[in-house]
Amino acid sequence: MVLMQYILIILASGALINLFFQIIRRNIILSKSIKWFVLWFAVIVVAIKPDITNQLANIVGIGRGADLIIYASLIIIFLLIFKIFLDLNKIEYSVSKIVSHLAINDVYKKIKNNKDYE
Amino acid sequence: MSDVYVVIPAYNEGEVILQVIADLKEHGYHNIIVVDDGSSNNLSSLLKSQDVILAQHIVNQGQGAALRTGTQLALDLGADYIVHFDADGQMLASDIENMLKLLRNKNLDIVLGSRFLSKETSNKVPKARRLLLFGGQIFNKIFLGVNYSDPQNGFRVLSRKAAQKLNWKSNRMAHASEILSLIKKKKLQYHEEKVNIQYSKYSLNKGQGAKDALEIVWDLFINRF
C-alpha cells in the first residue's frame, strides 16, 4: 500500500468516528447520517482495494477508475451547488417575509399612535 | 373611492414620486401605500409631508417583495381593489378609472396594463426594449404557457379575491411573469387593457436591461423547486 492509501484510511476512519459520536450526542439524525456513512465507508473500501474502481469504471464504460471518481465528484459537486442555490432562495424568501412583517407592523403602530393622539 | 388602494413600490426614487402621488390624488385616489424598499437615499423624509401610508423595508428586498408587502397591507386595511403602480412617473393615474370600470362591469379578477395594444403607445417604447420584451413574451409562451402582450408591465388592477390568491414568490423582477403564470394556474378572469406610457430620461434609466432578463429567467427557474 502506498502512503496516500494510509492517509485516506485514517481520514475516513476519523470522519466515521466523528459521525458516530454526533449520532450518540443526537447532533445529527440517524436517517440523515446514512449517506455520510456510505460515503466514508466507500472511501475506506476504495483506499484498501483501489482496483474496485477500475471494475466499476469498466461496467459504466469509462476507461479508468480514477476518471470515474472525478466524473462522479463533479456531478456530486454540481448537485450540491444547486442544492445550496435552492436553500439560499428559501432563506431569501423567509427573510423577505420577516422584513414584510416588520414593515406592516410598523404601519399598524403608526396608525394606532395617530388614533391615540387624536 | 375609499375601497381602492394604490400600491407603489419605491427604491431610491427621487422627487418624481411626489408628482406620481399628486397625479393619483388629483384623480381621486387617496389611499396610497408607498413601500420604501430599503432605499439608501432620503425617500422617507421626502414623503414625510405627504398624506400616504408609508411601509418601510429595513433592507432592500426587490420589487416583487415590496409589492407583496404593499398588497398584504392593502388587504389588511380592507381594500376591495388594489392597483399596482410604478414610482417612476411612467404610468398615468388617468388610466386607472377605465381599468377599474372593466374589472367591476365585466366581473373580472384582474386587469393588466399593456403598452403594446395600440400603435401609438408601443411606438413610444425604445426599440431595444421592445425587442427584449418580445423575447420575454416568447419565453413566457414556451416555458410558462401564457401569452400576454406586455409581460413586464407593472400596471395592474386586482380585485380583493385576486390579491388573496396571487401568492408570487419572486422577490425581484421575475414576479411579473410569475403573476401571469399564477393567473392561469388559479384560473382567474383577466383582461389586458391598453395603457398610456410617458417615458422620461429618469424612468428610462430605471428600466430593465438584458442582464435583468437573465436574472428573471434564473429566478423563474429556481422558484419552480
Coordinates of N, CA, C and O in Angstrom, one line a residue, chain A residues 82 85-86 89 92-93 95-96 99-100 102-104 107-108 110-111, chain B residues 53-54 56-58 61 68-69 72 76 169 171-172 221-223 225:
Chain A
F82 N -26.3 23.3 -6.6 CA -27.7 23.6 -7.0 C -28.6 23.5 -5.7 O -29.4 24.4 -5.5
F85 N -28.1 26.7 -3.9 CA -28.9 27.8 -4.5 C -30.4 27.7 -4.0 O -31.0 28.7 -3.7
L86 N -30.9 26.5 -4.0 CA -32.3 26.3 -3.6 C -32.5 26.7 -2.2 O -33.4 27.4 -1.8
N89 N -32.4 30.4 -1.9 CA -33.6 31.0 -2.3 C -34.7 30.9 -1.2 O -35.5 31.9 -1.0
E92 N -33.9 33.5 1.4 CA -34.2 34.8 0.9 C -35.7 35.1 1.0 O -36.1 36.1 1.5
Y93 N -36.5 34.0 0.7 CA -38.0 34.2 0.8 C -38.4 34.4 2.3 O -39.2 35.2 2.6
V95 N -36.5 35.6 4.7 CA -36.1 37.0 5.1 C -37.1 38.0 4.6 O -37.5 38.9 5.4
S96 N -37.5 37.9 3.4 CA -38.4 38.9 2.9 C -39.8 38.8 3.6 O -40.4 39.8 3.8
V99 N -39.1 40.8 6.8 CA -39.0 42.2 6.5 C -40.4 42.8 6.2 O -40.7 43.9 6.7
S100 N -41.2 42.0 5.5 CA -42.5 42.5 5.2 C -43.4 42.6 6.5 O -44.1 43.6 6.7
L102 N -42.3 43.1 9.5 CA -41.9 44.2 10.3 C -42.5 45.5 9.7 O -42.9 46.4 10.5
A103 N -42.4 45.6 8.4 CA -42.9 46.9 7.8 C -44.4 47.1 8.0 O -44.8 48.2 8.4
I104 N -45.2 46.0 7.9 CA -46.6 46.1 8.1 C -46.9 46.4 9.6 O -47.8 47.3 9.9
V107 N -46.5 50.0 10.4 CA -47.6 50.8 9.9 C -48.7 50.8 10.9 O -49.3 51.8 11.2
Y108 N -49.0 49.6 11.4 CA -50.1 49.5 12.4 C -49.8 50.3 13.6 O -50.7 51.0 14.2
K110 N -48.0 53.0 13.8 CA -48.2 54.4 13.5 C -49.6 54.8 13.5 O -50.0 55.8 14.0
I111 N -50.5 53.9 12.9 CA -51.9 54.2 12.8 C -52.5 54.2 14.2 O -53.3 55.1 14.6
Chain B
I53 N -49.7 56.2 3.1 CA -49.3 55.2 4.1 C -47.9 54.7 3.7 O -47.7 54.2 2.6
L54 N -46.9 54.9 4.6 CA -45.6 54.5 4.2 C -45.1 53.3 5.0 O -45.1 53.3 6.2
Q56 N -42.0 50.6 5.4 CA -40.6 50.6 5.1 C -39.9 49.2 5.3 O -40.0 48.6 6.4
H57 N -39.3 48.7 4.3 CA -38.5 47.5 4.4 C -37.2 48.0 5.0 O -36.5 48.9 4.5
I58 N -36.7 47.3 6.0 CA -35.5 47.7 6.7 C -34.2 47.4 5.8 O -33.2 48.0 5.9
Q61 N -35.3 44.4 -0.7 CA -35.7 43.0 -1.0 C -36.1 42.8 -2.4 O -36.2 41.7 -2.9
R68 N -45.5 42.7 -2.6 CA -46.1 41.7 -1.7 C -46.5 42.4 -0.4 O -47.6 42.2 0.1
T69 N -45.6 43.2 0.2 CA -45.9 43.9 1.4 C -47.0 44.8 1.2 O -48.0 44.9 2.0
Q72 N -50.4 43.0 0.7 CA -50.9 42.5 2.0 C -51.4 43.5 2.9 O -52.5 43.4 3.5
D76 N -55.1 44.0 4.4 CA -55.4 44.1 5.9 C -56.2 45.3 6.2 O -57.0 45.4 7.1
K169 N -43.7 34.3 -5.4 CA -42.6 34.1 -4.5 C -41.4 34.9 -4.9 O -40.5 35.1 -4.1
N171 N -38.8 37.6 -5.3 CA -38.6 38.9 -4.7 C -38.3 40.0 -5.7 O -38.5 41.2 -5.4
R172 N -37.7 39.6 -6.8 CA -37.2 40.6 -7.7 C -38.1 40.7 -8.9 O -39.3 40.6 -8.8
F221 N -36.8 30.0 -12.9 CA -36.4 28.6 -12.9 C -36.3 28.1 -11.5 O -36.9 27.0 -11.1
I222 N -35.6 28.8 -10.6 CA -35.3 28.3 -9.3 C -36.5 28.4 -8.4 O -36.7 27.6 -7.4
N223 N -37.5 29.2 -8.7 CA -38.7 29.3 -7.9 C -39.7 28.2 -8.2 O -40.7 28.0 -7.5
F225 N -38.8 25.1 -7.8 CA -38.5 23.9 -7.0 C -39.0 24.1 -5.6 O -39.2 25.2 -5.1

